[in-house]
Short mmCIF file of C-alpha atoms in Angstrom, two decimals:
data_model
loop_
_atom_site.label_atom_id
_atom_site.label_comp_id
_atom_site.label_asym_id
_atom_site.label_seq_id
_atom_site.Cartn_x
_atom_site.Cartn_y
_atom_site.Cartn_z
CA MET A 11 4.06 150.95 131.96
CA LEU A 12 0.81 149.05 132.59
CA ILE A 13 1.03 145.27 132.72
CA GLU A 14 -1.94 143.46 131.19
CA VAL A 15 -2.35 140.20 133.06
CA ILE A 16 -5.42 138.12 133.83
CA MET A 17 -6.05 138.45 137.57
CA ARG A 18 -7.36 135.36 139.34
CA ILE A 19 -9.72 135.91 142.26
CA LEU A 20 -11.32 133.23 144.42
CA TRP A 21 -14.64 133.84 146.18
CA ILE A 22 -14.91 131.61 149.25
CA ASN A 23 -18.56 131.12 150.18
CA PRO A 24 -17.89 129.85 153.72
CA ILE A 25 -21.01 127.75 154.26
CA GLY A 26 -22.01 124.11 153.88
CA THR A 27 -23.91 124.25 150.61
CA HIS A 28 -23.17 124.81 146.92
CA GLU A 29 -26.71 126.10 146.35
CA PHE A 30 -25.76 129.76 145.96
CA ASP A 31 -22.50 129.42 144.01
CA GLN A 32 -23.93 130.14 140.57
CA GLN A 33 -26.09 132.99 141.87
CA ILE A 34 -23.02 134.67 143.35
CA ILE A 35 -20.94 134.19 140.20
CA ALA A 36 -23.77 135.52 138.01
CA HIS A 37 -24.20 138.61 140.18
CA LEU A 38 -20.50 139.41 140.39
CA SER A 39 -19.94 138.74 136.69
CA ASP A 40 -22.00 141.86 135.96
CA TYR A 41 -19.42 143.96 137.82
CA LYS A 42 -16.05 142.26 137.46
CA ARG A 43 -13.36 143.52 135.15
CA SER A 44 -12.98 141.82 131.78
CA ASP A 45 -9.48 140.70 132.78
CA THR A 46 -10.67 139.10 136.04
CA LEU A 47 -11.04 135.32 136.23
CA LEU A 48 -13.45 134.67 139.09
CA ASP A 49 -13.82 131.25 140.73
CA ILE A 50 -15.92 130.17 143.69
CA VAL A 51 -15.67 127.46 146.33
CA SER A 52 -18.11 126.43 149.06
CA PHE A 53 -18.08 123.60 151.56
CA GLU A 54 -19.60 120.20 152.29
CA ASN A 55 -23.19 119.76 153.43
CA SER A 56 -22.29 118.75 156.99
CA LEU A 57 -21.23 122.34 157.76
CA PRO A 58 -23.58 125.21 158.75
CA LYS A 59 -25.69 126.79 156.01
CA ASN A 60 -25.19 130.26 157.51
CA LEU A 61 -22.75 131.95 159.90
CA GLU A 62 -25.19 133.76 162.19
CA TYR A 63 -23.54 132.23 165.27
CA HIS A 64 -19.98 132.53 166.54
CA SER A 65 -19.77 128.77 167.04
CA TYR A 66 -20.55 128.28 163.34
CA GLU A 67 -17.56 130.46 162.47
CA VAL A 68 -15.31 128.12 164.43
CA LEU A 69 -16.73 125.09 162.60
CA VAL A 70 -15.99 126.50 159.14
CA GLY A 71 -12.63 128.02 160.13
CA PRO A 72 -10.40 125.07 159.16
CA PHE A 73 -12.13 124.77 155.79
CA ILE A 74 -11.54 128.46 155.07
CA LEU A 75 -7.86 128.08 155.95
CA ARG A 76 -7.51 125.05 153.67
CA ALA A 77 -9.14 126.99 150.83
CA ILE A 78 -6.84 129.98 151.42
CA ARG A 79 -3.72 127.82 151.52
CA LYS A 80 -4.74 125.96 148.35
CA ALA A 81 -5.52 129.21 146.51
CA SER A 82 -2.17 130.66 147.55
CA VAL A 83 -0.29 127.60 146.27
CA GLU A 84 -2.27 127.80 143.01
CA HIS A 85 -1.17 131.44 142.57
CA TYR A 86 -4.47 133.24 142.90
CA ASP A 87 -3.98 136.99 143.15
CA ALA A 88 -6.71 137.51 145.76
CA ALA A 89 -9.30 135.61 147.77
CA ILE A 90 -12.48 136.93 149.37
CA VAL A 91 -13.97 135.33 152.48
CA GLY A 92 -17.58 135.93 151.51
CA CYS A 93 -19.32 136.87 154.75
CA PHE A 94 -19.78 140.34 156.28
CA TYR A 95 -18.50 138.94 159.58
CA ASP A 96 -15.04 138.86 157.91
CA VAL A 97 -14.68 135.34 159.28
CA ILE A 98 -11.14 134.50 160.55
CA LEU A 99 -9.79 137.27 158.32
CA HIS A 100 -6.55 137.77 160.27
CA ALA A 101 -5.78 134.04 160.33
CA ALA A 102 -6.48 133.76 156.61
CA ARG A 103 -4.18 136.67 155.83
CA GLU A 104 -1.43 135.20 157.97
CA ILE A 105 -1.11 132.14 155.70
CA SER A 106 -1.94 133.64 152.30
CA GLY A 107 1.63 134.10 151.09
CA LYS A 108 1.68 136.64 148.24
CA MET A 109 -2.11 136.48 147.83
CA MET A 110 -4.36 139.28 149.08
CA VAL A 111 -7.27 138.26 151.35
CA ILE A 112 -10.31 140.53 151.45
CA GLY A 113 -13.15 140.80 153.98
CA PRO A 114 -16.45 142.30 152.75
CA CYS A 115 -16.95 144.36 155.91
CA GLN A 116 -13.52 145.95 155.84
CA ALA A 117 -13.71 146.59 152.10
CA SER A 118 -17.13 148.22 152.53
CA VAL A 119 -16.27 150.55 155.40
CA VAL A 120 -13.04 151.67 153.75
CA THR A 121 -14.98 152.46 150.58
CA ALA A 122 -17.85 154.13 152.44
CA ALA A 123 -15.43 156.43 154.25
CA ASN A 124 -14.25 157.67 150.85
CA LEU A 125 -17.80 158.31 149.65
CA GLY A 126 -19.19 160.28 152.59
CA ASN A 127 -18.67 161.46 156.14
CA SER A 128 -20.89 158.83 157.73
CA PHE A 129 -22.42 155.44 157.02
CA SER A 130 -25.09 153.12 158.35
CA VAL A 131 -24.95 149.33 158.09
CA LEU A 132 -28.15 147.36 157.53
CA VAL A 133 -28.12 143.98 159.26
CA GLY A 134 -30.53 141.07 159.48
CA ARG A 135 -30.78 140.45 163.21
CA ARG A 136 -29.69 142.14 166.43
CA LYS A 137 -27.56 139.04 167.04
CA TRP A 138 -25.20 140.21 164.30
CA ILE A 139 -24.58 143.71 165.64
CA PRO A 140 -21.93 143.19 168.38
CA LYS A 141 -19.54 141.27 166.11
CA MET A 142 -19.94 143.69 163.23
CA LYS A 143 -19.54 146.73 165.47
CA ARG A 144 -16.37 145.28 167.02
CA ASN A 145 -14.93 144.71 163.56
CA ILE A 146 -15.73 148.24 162.40
CA LEU A 147 -14.16 149.72 165.54
CA GLU A 148 -11.09 147.51 165.12
CA TYR A 149 -10.69 148.68 161.52
CA GLY A 150 -10.65 152.28 162.76
CA TYR A 151 -13.92 153.46 161.22
CA GLY A 152 -16.07 153.84 164.32
CA GLY A 153 -16.13 157.61 163.84
CA PHE A 154 -17.95 157.16 160.52
CA LEU A 155 -20.54 154.71 161.86
CA THR A 156 -23.86 156.39 162.60
CA SER A 157 -25.90 153.22 163.14
CA LEU A 158 -26.30 149.50 162.66
CA ARG A 159 -29.96 149.01 161.77
CA GLU A 160 -31.64 145.61 161.98
CA VAL A 161 -34.48 144.43 159.76
CA ASN A 162 -35.23 141.48 162.07
CA LEU A 163 -34.78 138.87 159.35
CA SER A 164 -32.51 135.83 159.09
CA VAL A 165 -30.17 134.86 156.28
CA ASP A 166 -32.83 132.40 155.12
CA ASP A 167 -35.31 135.28 154.85
CA PHE A 168 -32.83 137.22 152.73
CA ASP A 169 -32.57 134.23 150.42
CA ASN A 170 -36.24 133.26 150.23
CA ASN A 171 -38.55 136.22 150.95
CA TYR A 172 -37.81 138.98 148.46
CA GLU A 173 -40.78 141.30 148.96
CA LEU A 174 -40.61 141.34 152.77
CA THR A 175 -36.83 141.71 152.87
CA TYR A 176 -36.78 144.44 150.23
CA SER A 177 -39.46 146.50 151.98
CA LYS A 178 -37.64 146.31 155.32
CA LEU A 179 -34.27 147.16 153.81
CA LEU A 180 -35.78 150.16 152.04
CA GLU A 181 -37.55 151.31 155.21
CA GLN A 182 -34.41 151.09 157.34
CA SER A 183 -32.30 152.75 154.65
CA ARG A 184 -34.62 155.73 154.62
CA LEU A 185 -34.65 155.93 158.42
CA ALA A 186 -30.84 155.75 158.49
CA ILE A 187 -30.71 158.73 156.14
CA GLU A 188 -33.48 160.77 157.77
CA GLN A 189 -32.82 160.04 161.44
CA ASP A 190 -29.14 159.04 161.61
CA LYS A 191 -27.96 161.37 158.83
CA ALA A 192 -26.10 158.55 157.12
CA GLU A 193 -24.43 159.70 153.92
CA VAL A 194 -23.73 156.13 152.76
CA ILE A 195 -25.68 152.89 153.28
CA ILE A 196 -23.96 149.50 153.48
CA LEU A 197 -25.80 146.21 153.01
CA GLY A 198 -24.29 144.27 155.90
CA CYS A 199 -24.87 140.78 154.54
CA THR A 200 -23.52 139.23 151.35
CA ALA A 201 -26.88 137.46 150.97
CA ALA A 202 -28.42 140.88 150.26
CA ASP A 203 -26.89 140.99 146.79
CA LYS A 204 -30.20 140.48 144.99
CA TYR A 205 -31.64 143.69 146.51
CA TYR A 206 -28.84 146.00 145.46
CA ARG A 207 -30.06 147.26 142.10
CA ASP A 208 -33.65 147.94 143.19
CA LEU A 209 -32.61 149.68 146.41
CA GLN A 210 -30.01 151.77 144.65
CA LYS A 211 -32.72 153.32 142.45
CA GLU A 212 -34.71 154.49 145.50
CA LEU A 213 -32.01 156.06 147.66
CA PRO A 214 -30.52 159.57 147.45
CA VAL A 215 -27.15 158.44 148.88
CA PRO A 216 -24.54 155.88 147.77
CA LEU A 217 -25.47 152.26 148.49
CA LEU A 218 -22.78 149.59 148.84
CA ASP A 219 -23.44 145.94 148.14
CA SER A 220 -20.77 144.32 150.31
CA GLU A 221 -20.42 141.47 147.82
CA VAL A 222 -19.66 143.73 144.86
CA THR A 223 -17.53 146.07 146.98
CA ALA A 224 -15.39 143.16 148.18
CA LEU A 225 -14.83 142.05 144.59
CA LYS A 226 -13.84 145.54 143.41
CA PHE A 227 -11.54 145.95 146.41
CA ALA A 228 -9.95 142.57 145.62
CA GLU A 229 -9.39 143.69 142.03
CA PHE A 230 -7.78 146.90 143.27
CA CYS A 231 -5.45 145.00 145.64
CA ALA A 232 -4.59 142.41 142.98
CA ASP A 233 -3.86 145.19 140.50
CA LEU A 234 -1.65 146.88 143.08
CA ALA A 235 0.34 143.66 143.41
CA ILE A 236 0.56 142.97 139.67
CA SER A 237 1.31 146.54 138.56
CA CYS A 238 3.35 147.84 141.48
CA GLY A 239 4.68 144.72 143.21
CA VAL A 240 2.96 145.65 146.49
CA LEU A 241 2.42 142.42 148.44
CA PRO A 242 1.20 141.56 151.96
CA SER A 243 3.71 142.19 154.74
CA ARG A 244 5.29 139.12 156.31
CA LEU A 245 7.11 140.74 159.25
CA PHE A 246 6.23 141.22 162.92
CA GLY A 247 2.48 140.74 163.49
CA SER A 248 2.07 139.48 159.92
CA GLU A 249 4.69 136.73 160.29
CA PRO A 250 3.31 133.40 158.96
CA PRO A 251 3.67 130.07 160.76
CA PRO A 252 6.13 127.44 159.46
CA PHE A 253 4.32 126.17 156.36
CA LEU A 254 5.43 122.57 156.84
CA ASP A 255 3.71 122.54 160.23
CA LEU A 256 0.71 124.39 158.82
CA ASP A 257 0.23 121.96 155.95
CA ASN A 258 0.41 119.04 158.36
CA PHE A 259 -2.25 120.64 160.56
CA LEU A 260 -4.52 121.36 157.61
CA LYS A 261 -4.29 117.77 156.39
CA ALA A 262 -5.52 116.47 159.75
#
């Protein structure tokens, strides 16, 4: 028997600006289920405006954990850490209680592996490649990865220079298909959401917007919990810390 329940999903935009919140909600609202209630949170202006550097990930880490803990206490069904780096994903999952936590990279590669035999990830800068490649290998999908192709553009370029960014993404997508024999293309930055529809029309293979894919994966996991009672494991490597200690740390 299917259970009809509104599923609550939180999108965590893990940067120090609220500038893109409404853009993200508007984009995802075109794809979310009618029974999904989608909220978004971002952080204070003193934090980095992008996560292109490992040190920036460390700076936003405590704020992500506070948002995860708060969402768990407020009974959200799933939360998405909205960066393709899958920032502190394991730590976030460790403290999420019954709530699912989704990383856009992991959601995208799992989905891509079900759509084709190989995939290529389009990234902004070469700087991003080592971290993303390590994540993909850790997730067990290195055998599907044909390439990580850079367009030599920053997150700011993705946000502010549509024509240039679109042309480079299209060029590298075609090269990934022709030269690397990629059967699926993944947009390896959540800031690439605005290019998804136009690129999709031009490519002969499936294209994954990591933002949309993360949302749909979160809905799937939330539905699995609501309909089947399947919740995150809390034994062995998934054992959470004492929550009294954790809450004291997060208040500091």
